[in-house]
mmCIF file of C-alpha atoms and ligand atoms in Angstrom:
data_model
loop_
_atom_site.group_PDB
_atom_site.id
_atom_site.type_symbol
_atom_site.label_atom_id
_atom_site.label_comp_id
_atom_site.label_asym_id
_atom_site.label_seq_id
_atom_site.Cartn_x
_atom_site.Cartn_y
_atom_site.Cartn_z
ATOM 1 C CA UNK A 23 -103.518 -24.187 103.488
ATOM 2 C CA UNK A 24 -103.271 -27.770 101.617
ATOM 3 C CA UNK A 25 -102.620 -27.523 98.060
ATOM 4 C CA UNK A 26 -105.549 -27.972 95.939
ATOM 5 C CA UNK A 27 -105.789 -31.387 94.508
ATOM 6 C CA UNK A 28 -108.584 -32.037 92.128
ATOM 7 C CA UNK A 29 -108.984 -35.923 93.078
ATOM 8 C CA UNK A 30 -108.974 -35.087 96.839
ATOM 9 C CA UNK A 31 -110.849 -32.303 97.265
ATOM 10 C CA UNK A 32 -113.821 -33.313 94.869
ATOM 11 C CA UNK A 33 -116.911 -35.091 95.484
ATOM 12 C CA UNK A 34 -117.748 -37.726 92.831
ATOM 13 C CA UNK A 35 -120.446 -35.341 91.147
ATOM 14 C CA UNK A 36 -118.010 -32.466 91.144
ATOM 15 C CA UNK A 37 -115.468 -34.889 89.901
ATOM 16 C CA UNK A 38 -117.873 -35.994 87.048
ATOM 17 C CA UNK A 39 -118.203 -32.420 86.011
ATOM 18 C CA UNK A 40 -114.467 -31.650 85.977
ATOM 19 C CA UNK A 41 -114.043 -34.776 83.704
ATOM 20 C CA UNK A 42 -116.734 -33.698 81.148
ATOM 21 C CA UNK A 43 -115.249 -30.253 81.287
ATOM 22 C CA UNK A 44 -112.009 -31.803 80.467
ATOM 23 C CA UNK A 45 -113.198 -34.002 77.762
ATOM 24 C CA UNK A 46 -115.016 -31.139 76.199
ATOM 25 C CA UNK A 47 -111.798 -29.257 76.109
ATOM 26 C CA UNK A 48 -109.894 -32.214 74.656
ATOM 27 C CA UNK A 49 -112.455 -32.428 72.393
ATOM 28 C CA UNK A 50 -112.486 -29.065 71.242
ATOM 29 C CA UNK A 51 -108.769 -28.904 71.102
ATOM 30 C CA UNK A 52 -108.486 -32.043 69.018
ATOM 31 C CA UNK A 53 -111.204 -30.580 66.423
ATOM 32 C CA UNK A 54 -109.626 -27.255 66.308
ATOM 33 C CA UNK A 55 -108.512 -26.762 62.615
ATOM 34 C CA UNK A 56 -105.576 -24.747 63.423
ATOM 35 C CA UNK A 57 -103.921 -27.437 65.202
ATOM 36 C CA UNK A 58 -100.319 -27.610 63.857
ATOM 37 C CA UNK A 59 -100.097 -30.543 61.465
ATOM 38 C CA UNK A 60 -96.924 -31.829 59.956
ATOM 39 C CA UNK A 61 -98.498 -33.753 57.068
ATOM 40 C CA UNK A 62 -96.153 -31.854 54.869
ATOM 41 C CA UNK A 63 -93.077 -33.389 56.626
ATOM 42 C CA UNK A 64 -93.303 -36.717 55.107
ATOM 43 C CA UNK A 65 -90.949 -39.284 53.862
ATOM 44 C CA UNK A 66 -91.724 -42.467 51.686
ATOM 45 C CA UNK A 67 -90.598 -45.906 51.045
ATOM 46 C CA UNK A 68 -90.074 -46.385 47.275
ATOM 47 C CA UNK A 69 -89.700 -49.945 46.598
ATOM 48 C CA UNK A 70 -89.061 -51.985 43.278
ATOM 49 C CA UNK A 71 -89.222 -55.523 42.911
ATOM 50 C CA UNK A 72 -87.814 -58.152 40.730
ATOM 51 C CA UNK A 73 -85.356 -55.777 38.740
ATOM 52 C CA UNK A 74 -83.291 -57.747 36.227
ATOM 53 C CA UNK A 75 -79.627 -58.043 37.455
ATOM 54 C CA UNK A 76 -78.562 -56.310 34.099
ATOM 55 C CA UNK A 77 -80.942 -53.433 34.804
ATOM 56 C CA UNK A 78 -80.078 -53.077 38.445
ATOM 57 C CA UNK A 79 -76.091 -53.348 37.911
ATOM 58 C CA UNK A 80 -75.564 -51.414 34.750
ATOM 59 C CA UNK A 81 -78.969 -49.173 34.667
ATOM 60 C CA UNK A 82 -80.600 -47.779 31.617
ATOM 61 C CA UNK A 83 -78.339 -47.606 28.726
ATOM 62 C CA UNK A 84 -75.458 -48.114 31.356
ATOM 63 C CA UNK A 85 -76.010 -44.703 32.601
ATOM 64 C CA UNK A 86 -77.054 -45.716 36.005
ATOM 65 C CA UNK A 87 -80.058 -43.657 35.582
ATOM 66 C CA UNK A 88 -82.294 -46.560 36.981
ATOM 67 C CA UNK A 89 -81.137 -46.779 40.558
ATOM 68 C CA UNK A 90 -79.681 -43.512 41.494
ATOM 69 C CA UNK A 91 -80.375 -42.350 44.979
ATOM 70 C CA UNK A 92 -78.457 -39.205 43.769
ATOM 71 C CA UNK A 93 -79.618 -36.641 46.437
ATOM 72 C CA UNK A 94 -76.050 -36.241 47.784
ATOM 73 C CA UNK A 95 -73.017 -34.805 46.048
ATOM 74 C CA UNK A 96 -70.677 -37.060 48.071
ATOM 75 C CA UNK A 97 -72.482 -40.332 47.321
ATOM 76 C CA UNK A 98 -72.266 -39.263 43.465
ATOM 77 C CA UNK A 99 -68.754 -38.632 43.628
ATOM 78 C CA UNK A 100 -67.777 -41.673 45.408
ATOM 79 C CA UNK A 101 -69.405 -44.374 43.329
ATOM 80 C CA UNK A 102 -69.339 -44.890 39.642
ATOM 81 C CA UNK A 103 -72.353 -47.263 40.289
ATOM 82 C CA UNK A 104 -74.771 -45.228 42.601
ATOM 83 C CA UNK A 105 -76.515 -48.222 43.989
ATOM 84 C CA UNK A 106 -73.204 -49.072 45.643
ATOM 85 C CA UNK A 107 -74.108 -45.992 48.034
ATOM 86 C CA UNK A 108 -77.062 -48.446 49.178
ATOM 87 C CA UNK A 109 -76.985 -51.131 51.894
ATOM 88 C CA UNK A 110 -76.628 -54.679 50.787
ATOM 89 C CA UNK A 111 -77.710 -57.768 52.159
ATOM 90 C CA UNK A 112 -74.266 -58.290 53.850
ATOM 91 C CA UNK A 113 -73.869 -54.750 55.182
ATOM 92 C CA UNK A 114 -74.847 -53.149 58.481
ATOM 93 C CA UNK A 115 -76.546 -49.954 58.356
ATOM 94 C CA UNK A 116 -74.204 -47.511 59.761
ATOM 95 C CA UNK A 117 -75.403 -44.087 60.899
ATOM 96 C CA UNK A 118 -71.889 -42.720 60.620
ATOM 97 C CA UNK A 119 -71.592 -43.350 56.961
ATOM 98 C CA UNK A 120 -75.461 -42.005 56.648
ATOM 99 C CA UNK A 121 -74.332 -38.997 58.409
ATOM 100 C CA UNK A 122 -71.080 -38.383 56.226
ATOM 101 C CA UNK A 123 -73.052 -38.928 52.985
ATOM 102 C CA UNK A 124 -71.078 -41.945 52.056
ATOM 103 C CA UNK A 125 -74.291 -44.198 52.309
ATOM 104 C CA UNK A 126 -77.740 -43.320 51.465
ATOM 105 C CA UNK A 127 -80.980 -44.793 53.129
ATOM 106 C CA UNK A 128 -81.472 -47.484 50.279
ATOM 107 C CA UNK A 129 -81.351 -51.132 50.376
ATOM 108 C CA UNK A 130 -81.024 -54.010 47.939
ATOM 109 C CA UNK A 131 -80.976 -57.926 47.982
ATOM 110 C CA UNK A 132 -80.816 -60.538 45.453
ATOM 111 C CA UNK A 133 -84.200 -62.579 45.501
ATOM 112 C CA UNK A 134 -84.488 -66.415 44.422
ATOM 113 C CA UNK A 135 -84.799 -65.536 40.708
ATOM 114 C CA UNK A 136 -81.406 -63.912 40.965
ATOM 115 C CA UNK A 137 -83.205 -60.465 40.199
ATOM 116 C CA UNK A 138 -82.904 -57.491 42.873
ATOM 117 C CA UNK A 139 -85.500 -56.128 45.120
ATOM 118 C CA UNK A 140 -84.722 -52.660 46.230
ATOM 119 C CA UNK A 141 -85.996 -49.950 48.405
ATOM 120 C CA UNK A 142 -85.261 -46.506 49.578
ATOM 121 C CA UNK A 143 -86.441 -43.851 51.947
ATOM 122 C CA UNK A 144 -86.790 -40.278 50.246
ATOM 123 C CA UNK A 145 -89.009 -37.404 50.316
ATOM 124 C CA UNK A 146 -92.653 -37.775 49.399
ATOM 125 C CA UNK A 147 -94.183 -35.736 46.679
ATOM 126 C CA UNK A 148 -95.891 -33.953 49.639
ATOM 127 C CA UNK A 149 -92.611 -32.622 50.965
ATOM 128 C CA UNK A 150 -90.986 -31.922 47.470
ATOM 129 C CA UNK A 151 -93.807 -30.579 45.317
ATOM 130 C CA UNK A 152 -95.162 -27.741 47.682
ATOM 131 C CA UNK A 153 -93.931 -24.497 48.884
ATOM 132 C CA UNK A 154 -94.745 -22.011 51.457
ATOM 133 C CA UNK A 155 -98.350 -20.813 50.109
ATOM 134 C CA UNK A 156 -99.676 -24.530 49.774
ATOM 135 C CA UNK A 157 -98.317 -25.310 53.298
ATOM 136 C CA UNK A 158 -99.806 -22.105 54.873
ATOM 137 C CA UNK A 159 -103.136 -22.862 53.194
ATOM 138 C CA UNK A 160 -102.683 -26.499 54.095
ATOM 139 C CA UNK A 161 -103.371 -28.030 50.750
ATOM 140 C CA UNK A 162 -101.464 -30.205 48.411
ATOM 141 C CA UNK A 163 -101.962 -29.482 44.733
ATOM 142 C CA UNK A 164 -98.911 -31.432 43.150
ATOM 143 C CA UNK A 165 -96.787 -28.496 42.794
ATOM 144 C CA UNK A 166 -95.880 -24.954 43.991
ATOM 145 C CA UNK A 167 -98.457 -22.372 44.810
ATOM 146 C CA UNK A 168 -98.665 -18.932 43.652
ATOM 147 C CA UNK A 169 -100.867 -16.088 44.770
ATOM 148 C CA UNK A 170 -103.536 -15.648 42.204
ATOM 149 C CA UNK A 171 -102.610 -18.756 39.894
ATOM 150 C CA UNK A 172 -105.712 -20.533 41.219
ATOM 151 C CA UNK A 173 -108.393 -17.989 40.894
ATOM 152 C CA UNK A 174 -107.183 -16.173 37.552
ATOM 153 C CA UNK A 175 -105.100 -18.875 35.820
ATOM 154 C CA UNK A 176 -102.367 -16.219 35.555
ATOM 155 C CA UNK A 177 -98.852 -16.874 36.753
ATOM 156 C CA UNK A 178 -97.698 -14.574 39.743
ATOM 157 C CA UNK A 179 -95.502 -11.868 38.108
ATOM 158 C CA UNK A 180 -91.917 -11.590 38.767
ATOM 159 C CA UNK A 181 -89.930 -9.648 39.906
ATOM 160 C CA UNK A 182 -91.751 -9.108 43.255
ATOM 161 C CA UNK A 183 -91.625 -5.369 43.903
ATOM 162 C CA UNK A 184 -93.750 -4.996 47.016
ATOM 163 C CA UNK A 185 -96.878 -6.558 48.657
ATOM 164 C CA UNK A 186 -99.443 -5.475 46.192
ATOM 165 C CA UNK A 187 -99.568 -8.388 43.651
ATOM 166 C CA UNK A 188 -99.226 -11.047 46.284
ATOM 167 C CA UNK A 189 -101.870 -9.486 48.596
ATOM 168 C CA UNK A 190 -104.498 -9.101 45.544
ATOM 169 C CA UNK A 191 -103.565 -12.804 44.539
ATOM 170 C CA UNK A 192 -104.319 -14.385 47.886
ATOM 171 C CA UNK A 193 -107.591 -12.250 48.063
ATOM 172 C CA UNK A 194 -108.508 -13.442 44.680
ATOM 173 C CA UNK A 195 -107.957 -17.079 45.704
ATOM 174 C CA UNK A 196 -110.159 -16.584 48.584
ATOM 175 C CA UNK A 197 -108.298 -15.334 51.242
ATOM 176 C CA UNK A 198 -109.712 -12.712 53.557
ATOM 177 C CA UNK A 199 -107.602 -9.691 54.929
ATOM 178 C CA UNK A 200 -107.943 -9.387 58.583
ATOM 179 C CA UNK A 201 -106.243 -7.474 61.159
ATOM 180 C CA UNK A 202 -103.874 -8.444 63.989
ATOM 181 C CA UNK A 203 -106.221 -8.393 66.607
ATOM 182 C CA UNK A 204 -108.539 -10.796 64.895
ATOM 183 C CA UNK A 205 -105.783 -13.223 64.299
ATOM 184 C CA UNK A 206 -104.842 -13.592 67.853
ATOM 185 C CA UNK A 207 -108.443 -13.456 69.439
ATOM 186 C CA UNK A 208 -110.767 -14.884 66.910
ATOM 187 C CA UNK A 209 -111.265 -18.540 67.230
ATOM 188 C CA UNK A 210 -111.926 -20.137 63.599
ATOM 189 C CA UNK A 211 -113.841 -23.534 62.742
ATOM 190 C CA UNK A 212 -113.133 -24.529 59.152
ATOM 191 C CA UNK A 213 -110.458 -21.784 58.583
ATOM 192 C CA UNK A 214 -107.353 -20.564 60.038
ATOM 193 C CA UNK A 215 -104.969 -17.698 59.764
ATOM 194 C CA UNK A 216 -101.948 -17.002 57.511
ATOM 195 C CA UNK A 217 -99.332 -14.190 57.208
ATOM 196 C CA UNK A 218 -97.591 -12.968 54.012
ATOM 197 C CA UNK A 219 -94.387 -10.937 53.735
ATOM 198 C CA UNK A 220 -91.961 -10.179 50.546
ATOM 199 C CA UNK A 221 -88.651 -10.012 50.034
ATOM 200 C CA UNK A 222 -88.458 -7.253 47.245
ATOM 201 C CA UNK A 223 -86.127 -7.869 44.382
ATOM 202 C CA UNK A 224 -82.665 -6.287 45.476
ATOM 203 C CA UNK A 225 -81.637 -5.844 41.643
ATOM 204 C CA UNK A 226 -82.707 -6.502 38.094
ATOM 205 C CA UNK A 227 -81.373 -10.059 38.162
ATOM 206 C CA UNK A 228 -83.376 -10.872 41.325
ATOM 207 C CA UNK A 229 -86.649 -12.331 41.310
ATOM 208 C CA UNK A 230 -87.547 -11.384 44.901
ATOM 209 C CA UNK A 231 -89.677 -13.635 46.715
ATOM 210 C CA UNK A 232 -92.903 -13.934 48.802
ATOM 211 C CA UNK A 233 -93.365 -16.144 51.959
ATOM 212 C CA UNK A 234 -96.126 -17.309 53.982
ATOM 213 C CA UNK A 235 -96.435 -18.521 57.589
ATOM 214 C CA UNK A 236 -99.428 -20.454 59.249
ATOM 215 C CA UNK A 237 -100.869 -19.698 62.658
ATOM 216 C CA UNK A 238 -100.867 -22.836 64.527
ATOM 217 C CA UNK A 239 -103.317 -23.960 67.665
ATOM 218 C CA UNK A 240 -100.679 -22.717 70.023
ATOM 219 C CA UNK A 241 -100.893 -19.291 68.334
ATOM 220 C CA UNK A 242 -97.192 -19.593 67.201
ATOM 221 C CA UNK A 243 -96.153 -19.505 63.580
ATOM 222 C CA UNK A 244 -94.892 -22.230 61.166
ATOM 223 C CA UNK A 245 -93.766 -22.429 57.758
ATOM 224 C CA UNK A 246 -92.220 -24.308 54.840
ATOM 225 C CA UNK A 247 -89.559 -22.849 52.762
ATOM 226 C CA UNK A 248 -90.080 -24.491 49.076
ATOM 227 C CA UNK A 249 -89.206 -28.202 49.024
ATOM 228 C CA UNK A 250 -87.821 -28.260 52.561
ATOM 229 C CA UNK A 251 -88.962 -29.617 55.982
ATOM 230 C CA UNK A 252 -91.425 -27.227 57.650
ATOM 231 C CA UNK A 253 -90.283 -25.634 60.830
ATOM 232 C CA UNK A 254 -92.007 -24.139 63.860
ATOM 233 C CA UNK A 255 -89.127 -22.469 65.498
ATOM 234 C CA UNK A 256 -86.169 -20.218 64.566
ATOM 235 C CA UNK A 257 -83.007 -22.114 64.166
ATOM 236 C CA UNK A 258 -81.939 -21.185 67.848
ATOM 237 C CA UNK A 259 -85.091 -23.185 69.128
ATOM 238 C CA UNK A 260 -87.191 -20.099 69.885
ATOM 239 C CA UNK A 261 -91.018 -20.328 68.985
ATOM 240 C CA UNK A 262 -92.219 -17.668 66.421
ATOM 241 C CA UNK A 263 -94.680 -15.816 68.597
ATOM 242 C CA UNK A 264 -94.891 -12.343 66.674
ATOM 243 C CA UNK A 265 -94.370 -12.487 62.990
ATOM 244 C CA UNK A 266 -94.432 -8.848 62.842
ATOM 245 C CA UNK A 267 -91.425 -8.390 65.267
ATOM 246 C CA UNK A 268 -88.441 -6.528 63.674
ATOM 247 C CA UNK A 269 -86.381 -9.593 63.343
ATOM 248 C CA UNK A 270 -88.958 -12.214 62.827
ATOM 249 C CA UNK A 271 -88.922 -12.663 58.884
ATOM 250 C CA UNK A 272 -85.149 -12.443 58.078
ATOM 251 C CA UNK A 273 -84.866 -11.503 54.345
ATOM 252 C CA UNK A 274 -88.763 -11.076 53.905
ATOM 253 C CA UNK A 275 -88.632 -7.354 55.083
ATOM 254 C CA UNK A 276 -91.964 -6.182 54.090
ATOM 255 C CA UNK A 277 -94.704 -7.364 55.927
ATOM 256 C CA UNK A 278 -98.112 -7.775 53.964
ATOM 257 C CA UNK A 279 -100.744 -8.531 56.355
ATOM 258 C CA UNK A 280 -102.834 -11.379 57.765
ATOM 259 C CA UNK A 281 -105.588 -13.591 56.002
ATOM 260 C CA UNK A 282 -108.221 -15.781 57.168
ATOM 261 C CA UNK A 283 -107.967 -18.788 54.593
ATOM 262 C CA UNK A 284 -110.411 -21.818 54.421
ATOM 263 C CA UNK A 285 -108.667 -24.746 52.884
ATOM 264 C CA UNK A 286 -111.666 -26.587 51.510
ATOM 265 C CA UNK A 287 -112.714 -23.463 49.294
ATOM 266 C CA UNK A 288 -109.451 -21.716 48.861
ATOM 267 C CA UNK A 289 -108.563 -21.828 45.156
ATOM 268 C CA UNK A 290 -105.006 -23.266 44.382
ATOM 269 C CA UNK A 291 -103.572 -24.794 41.578
ATOM 270 C CA UNK A 292 -99.939 -26.063 41.098
ATOM 271 C CA UNK A 293 -97.582 -24.203 38.611
ATOM 272 C CA UNK A 294 -96.212 -27.165 37.485
ATOM 273 C CA UNK A 295 -92.996 -26.058 39.213
ATOM 274 C CA UNK A 296 -90.657 -28.068 41.659
ATOM 275 C CA UNK A 297 -87.029 -28.392 41.609
ATOM 276 C CA UNK A 298 -86.195 -31.979 42.722
ATOM 277 C CA UNK A 299 -85.517 -34.536 40.011
ATOM 278 C CA UNK A 300 -86.989 -37.415 42.234
ATOM 279 C CA UNK A 301 -90.522 -37.773 40.714
ATOM 280 C CA UNK A 302 -88.868 -37.973 37.207
ATOM 281 C CA UNK A 303 -86.331 -40.746 38.551
ATOM 282 C CA UNK A 304 -89.207 -42.788 40.038
ATOM 283 C CA UNK A 305 -91.238 -42.351 36.869
ATOM 284 C CA UNK A 306 -88.334 -44.111 34.979
ATOM 285 C CA UNK A 307 -89.268 -47.276 37.107
ATOM 286 C CA UNK A 308 -92.759 -47.386 35.241
ATOM 287 C CA UNK A 309 -91.342 -46.485 31.925
ATOM 288 C CA UNK A 310 -89.225 -49.377 32.153
ATOM 289 C CA UNK A 311 -92.013 -51.515 33.500
ATOM 290 C CA UNK A 312 -90.270 -52.068 36.835
ATOM 291 C CA UNK A 313 -92.884 -53.194 39.472
ATOM 292 C CA UNK A 314 -92.840 -50.620 42.000
ATOM 293 C CA UNK A 315 -94.673 -49.329 45.088
ATOM 294 C CA UNK A 316 -94.800 -46.030 47.157
ATOM 295 C CA UNK A 317 -95.609 -45.951 50.759
ATOM 296 C CA UNK A 318 -95.920 -42.988 53.152
ATOM 297 C CA UNK A 319 -93.750 -43.743 56.417
ATOM 298 C CA UNK A 320 -95.216 -42.883 59.847
ATOM 299 C CA UNK A 321 -92.031 -41.282 60.959
ATOM 300 C CA UNK A 322 -89.027 -39.774 59.485
ATOM 301 C CA UNK A 323 -86.207 -42.242 60.070
ATOM 302 C CA UNK A 324 -83.009 -41.114 61.724
ATOM 303 C CA UNK A 325 -81.006 -42.684 58.871
ATOM 304 C CA UNK A 326 -83.009 -40.487 56.378
ATOM 305 C CA UNK A 327 -82.806 -37.539 58.440
ATOM 306 C CA UNK A 328 -78.807 -37.978 58.647
ATOM 307 C CA UNK A 329 -78.520 -38.406 55.142
ATOM 308 C CA UNK A 330 -80.798 -35.659 53.838
ATOM 309 C CA UNK A 331 -80.972 -33.168 56.648
ATOM 310 C CA UNK A 332 -79.008 -30.769 55.053
ATOM 311 C CA UNK A 333 -80.320 -31.130 51.811
ATOM 312 C CA UNK A 334 -84.121 -30.645 53.048
ATOM 313 C CA UNK A 335 -83.302 -27.955 55.390
ATOM 314 C CA UNK A 336 -84.242 -24.472 54.376
ATOM 315 C CA UNK A 337 -81.807 -21.698 53.579
ATOM 316 C CA UNK A 338 -82.288 -19.546 56.542
ATOM 317 C CA UNK A 339 -83.497 -16.652 54.752
ATOM 318 C CA UNK A 340 -86.704 -16.582 56.981
ATOM 319 C CA UNK A 341 -84.716 -15.993 60.255
ATOM 320 C CA UNK A 342 -82.064 -13.743 59.031
ATOM 321 C CA UNK A 343 -79.462 -16.296 59.719
ATOM 322 C CA UNK A 344 -78.684 -16.871 55.860
ATOM 323 C CA UNK A 345 -75.247 -16.274 54.446
ATOM 324 C CA UNK A 346 -73.478 -18.641 52.024
ATOM 325 C CA UNK A 347 -70.998 -20.196 54.361
ATOM 326 C CA UNK A 348 -73.777 -21.050 56.743
ATOM 327 C CA UNK A 349 -76.533 -22.199 54.370
ATOM 328 C CA UNK A 350 -77.968 -25.390 55.844
ATOM 329 C CA UNK A 351 -78.850 -26.569 52.240
ATOM 330 C CA UNK A 352 -76.772 -27.956 49.681
ATOM 331 C CA UNK A 353 -77.081 -27.037 46.077
ATOM 332 C CA UNK A 354 -78.983 -29.587 44.274
ATOM 333 C CA UNK A 355 -76.616 -31.187 41.851
ATOM 334 C CA UNK A 356 -79.264 -31.648 39.138
ATOM 335 C CA UNK A 357 -81.531 -28.846 39.704
ATOM 336 C CA UNK A 358 -82.956 -27.283 36.730
ATOM 337 C CA UNK A 359 -81.167 -24.101 35.719
ATOM 338 C CA UNK A 360 -78.404 -24.874 38.209
ATOM 339 C CA UNK A 361 -80.474 -23.125 40.857
ATOM 340 C CA UNK A 362 -80.193 -23.826 44.623
ATOM 341 C CA UNK A 363 -83.727 -24.169 45.441
ATOM 342 C CA UNK A 364 -84.186 -21.298 47.625
ATOM 343 C CA UNK A 365 -87.189 -19.889 46.136
ATOM 344 C CA UNK A 366 -90.889 -20.085 47.156
ATOM 345 C CA UNK A 367 -91.845 -19.380 43.521
ATOM 346 C CA UNK A 368 -90.297 -20.419 40.115
ATOM 347 C CA UNK A 369 -87.062 -18.653 39.271
ATOM 348 C CA UNK A 370 -87.567 -15.657 36.953
ATOM 349 C CA UNK A 371 -87.924 -16.354 33.314
ATOM 350 C CA UNK A 372 -85.130 -14.953 30.915
ATOM 351 C CA UNK A 373 -87.867 -12.588 29.362
ATOM 352 C CA UNK A 374 -88.937 -11.436 32.743
ATOM 353 C CA UNK A 375 -85.102 -10.670 33.568
ATOM 354 C CA UNK A 376 -84.660 -8.808 30.552
ATOM 355 C CA UNK A 377 -87.896 -6.992 31.083
ATOM 356 C CA UNK A 378 -86.882 -6.118 34.876
ATOM 357 C CA UNK A 379 -83.465 -5.094 33.612
ATOM 358 C CA UNK A 380 -84.883 -2.724 31.050
ATOM 359 C CA UNK A 381 -87.179 -1.230 33.431
ATOM 360 C CA UNK A 382 -84.541 -0.894 35.952
ATOM 361 C CA UNK A 383 -82.164 1.019 33.539
ATOM 362 C CA UNK A 384 -85.315 3.308 32.342
ATOM 363 C CA UNK A 385 -85.599 4.212 35.812
ATOM 364 C CA UNK A 386 -82.140 5.519 36.419
HETATM 365 C C1 NAG B 28 -89.379 -62.438 38.573
HETATM 366 O O1 NAG B 28 -88.733 -62.380 37.398
HETATM 367 C C2 NAG B 28 -88.749 -63.984 36.887
HETATM 368 C C3 NAG B 28 -87.896 -63.415 35.610
HETATM 369 O O2 NAG B 28 -86.541 -63.239 35.863
HETATM 370 C C4 NAG B 28 -89.767 -64.363 36.791
HETATM 371 O O3 NAG B 28 -89.755 -65.667 36.365
HETATM 372 C C5 NAG B 28 -90.762 -64.356 38.064
HETATM 373 O O4 NAG B 28 -91.967 -65.001 37.889
HETATM 374 C C6 NAG B 28 -90.706 -62.974 38.743
HETATM 375 N N1 NAG B 28 -91.419 -63.044 39.979
HETATM 376 C C7 NAG B 28 -92.486 -62.272 40.361
HETATM 377 C C8 NAG B 28 -92.851 -62.450 41.588
HETATM 378 O O5 NAG B 28 -92.696 -61.302 39.548
HETATM 379 C C1 NAG B 29 -90.458 -31.245 60.254
HETATM 380 O O1 NAG B 29 -89.345 -32.374 60.484
HETATM 381 C C2 NAG B 29 -87.964 -31.584 61.256
HETATM 382 C C3 NAG B 29 -86.871 -32.925 61.137
HETATM 383 O O2 NAG B 29 -87.657 -34.115 61.783
HETATM 384 C C4 NAG B 29 -88.219 -31.168 62.386
HETATM 385 O O3 NAG B 29 -87.039 -30.572 62.738
HETATM 386 C C5 NAG B 29 -89.210 -30.159 62.419
HETATM 387 O O4 NAG B 29 -89.541 -29.504 63.621
HETATM 388 C C6 NAG B 29 -90.541 -30.586 61.758
HETATM 389 N N1 NAG B 29 -91.510 -29.800 61.598
HETATM 390 C C7 NAG B 29 -92.379 -29.737 62.559
HETATM 391 C C8 NAG B 29 -93.166 -28.252 62.409
HETATM 392 O O5 NAG B 29 -92.744 -30.333 63.380
HETATM 393 C C1 NAG B 30 -83.861 -16.619 68.322
HETATM 394 O O1 NAG B 30 -83.881 -15.982 67.074
HETATM 395 C C2 NAG B 30 -84.739 -14.961 66.875
HETATM 396 C C3 NAG B 30 -84.703 -14.574 65.200
HETATM 397 O O2 NAG B 30 -83.518 -14.064 65.112
HETATM 398 C C4 NAG B 30 -84.688 -13.719 67.882
HETATM 399 O O3 NAG B 30 -85.856 -12.786 67.700
HETATM 400 C C5 NAG B 30 -84.606 -14.352 69.212
HETATM 401 O O4 NAG B 30 -84.331 -13.299 70.372
HETATM 402 C C6 NAG B 30 -83.633 -15.389 69.442
HETATM 403 N N1 NAG B 30 -83.731 -16.087 70.671
HETATM 404 C C7 NAG B 30 -82.612 -16.449 71.596
HETATM 405 C C8 NAG B 30 -83.154 -16.972 72.798
HETATM 406 O O5 NAG B 30 -81.669 -16.016 71.217
#
């Protein structure tokens, strides 16, 4: 029997019907709200024009705070004047230098007034100022999202002991608890599904953490750990098909359940927290009246990825591959409180830590 060939075996009318069906399928697939989107995986071009030579070369107060693409330890240590880590008009962009961290994806040239024009590729706000919860709901609110904060205005209480508070928070924000069958079988229109698990605090000094995953159109799970690039696979490349599987969630050992969420109506507000100093650095430009612009780039450039991949890669808590020597992520040189940014939520406050310690000793 000859193999089935749609073009040869169909009469025009049948062909039209097939086409209509195909179009319908494409249309439906295209419109499905659960299509994986990586709108969070974004880099930007930050440009500053006509900077006086004095400001460009010596920075503010001679502190080089102005042009400081400092997101790499190596570039900081190698150059007294950080802009020297950028490519000048007589330099060739060199991937090896970018890969080694000796150069960063930033560029400068002198203009006809003898002033400097400068631009750099760096993470956009949507990459820096979002965490797993914002990502799983698919909403940007300017800083990290916490279960319950959007609906009650109350910060999520740390340390994380179990699923209870996080589940209650998500439900208050508008999430609807659903079962596993629903997640894999019931299609949605304006809503989609997400999963929640927690990593209970290991001891009184530990805040614990929560983590969310989003179900994409292909029925696999994707996630974003704090201010890192989103992923839709384990590090070994395997797609995440069953988030309840024994080894699917790394340190997030307690599985809490599934939610149906509707981004338009889900109540999220930012907790004003994020780790990166980038937004503050670009604010400096405005403060010293430098003309600047920011533009979202269509694609992450190979140069940015080479320079910052280690920095914006997650810690690996999520698929169990994390241990210090293997951590994909470098500690951020200027992070607040000296924290490497491995949290989905803000680090625990001093009082919360003291309370947790008191509680822990009372329990002994
Ligand atoms: C750049 O700055 C110079 C002064 O240093 C000024 O004369 C010139 O008009 C500026 N150019 C633009 C395009 O703003
Ligand atoms: C986000 O970007 C990184 C780097 O290009 C890539 O490895 C990752 O797959 C992207 N996330 C998704 C889910 O496409
Ligand atoms: C990839 O890693 C995941 C999580 O650790 C594991 O479940 C899966 O079996 C691994 N796949 C392969 C092909 O090794």
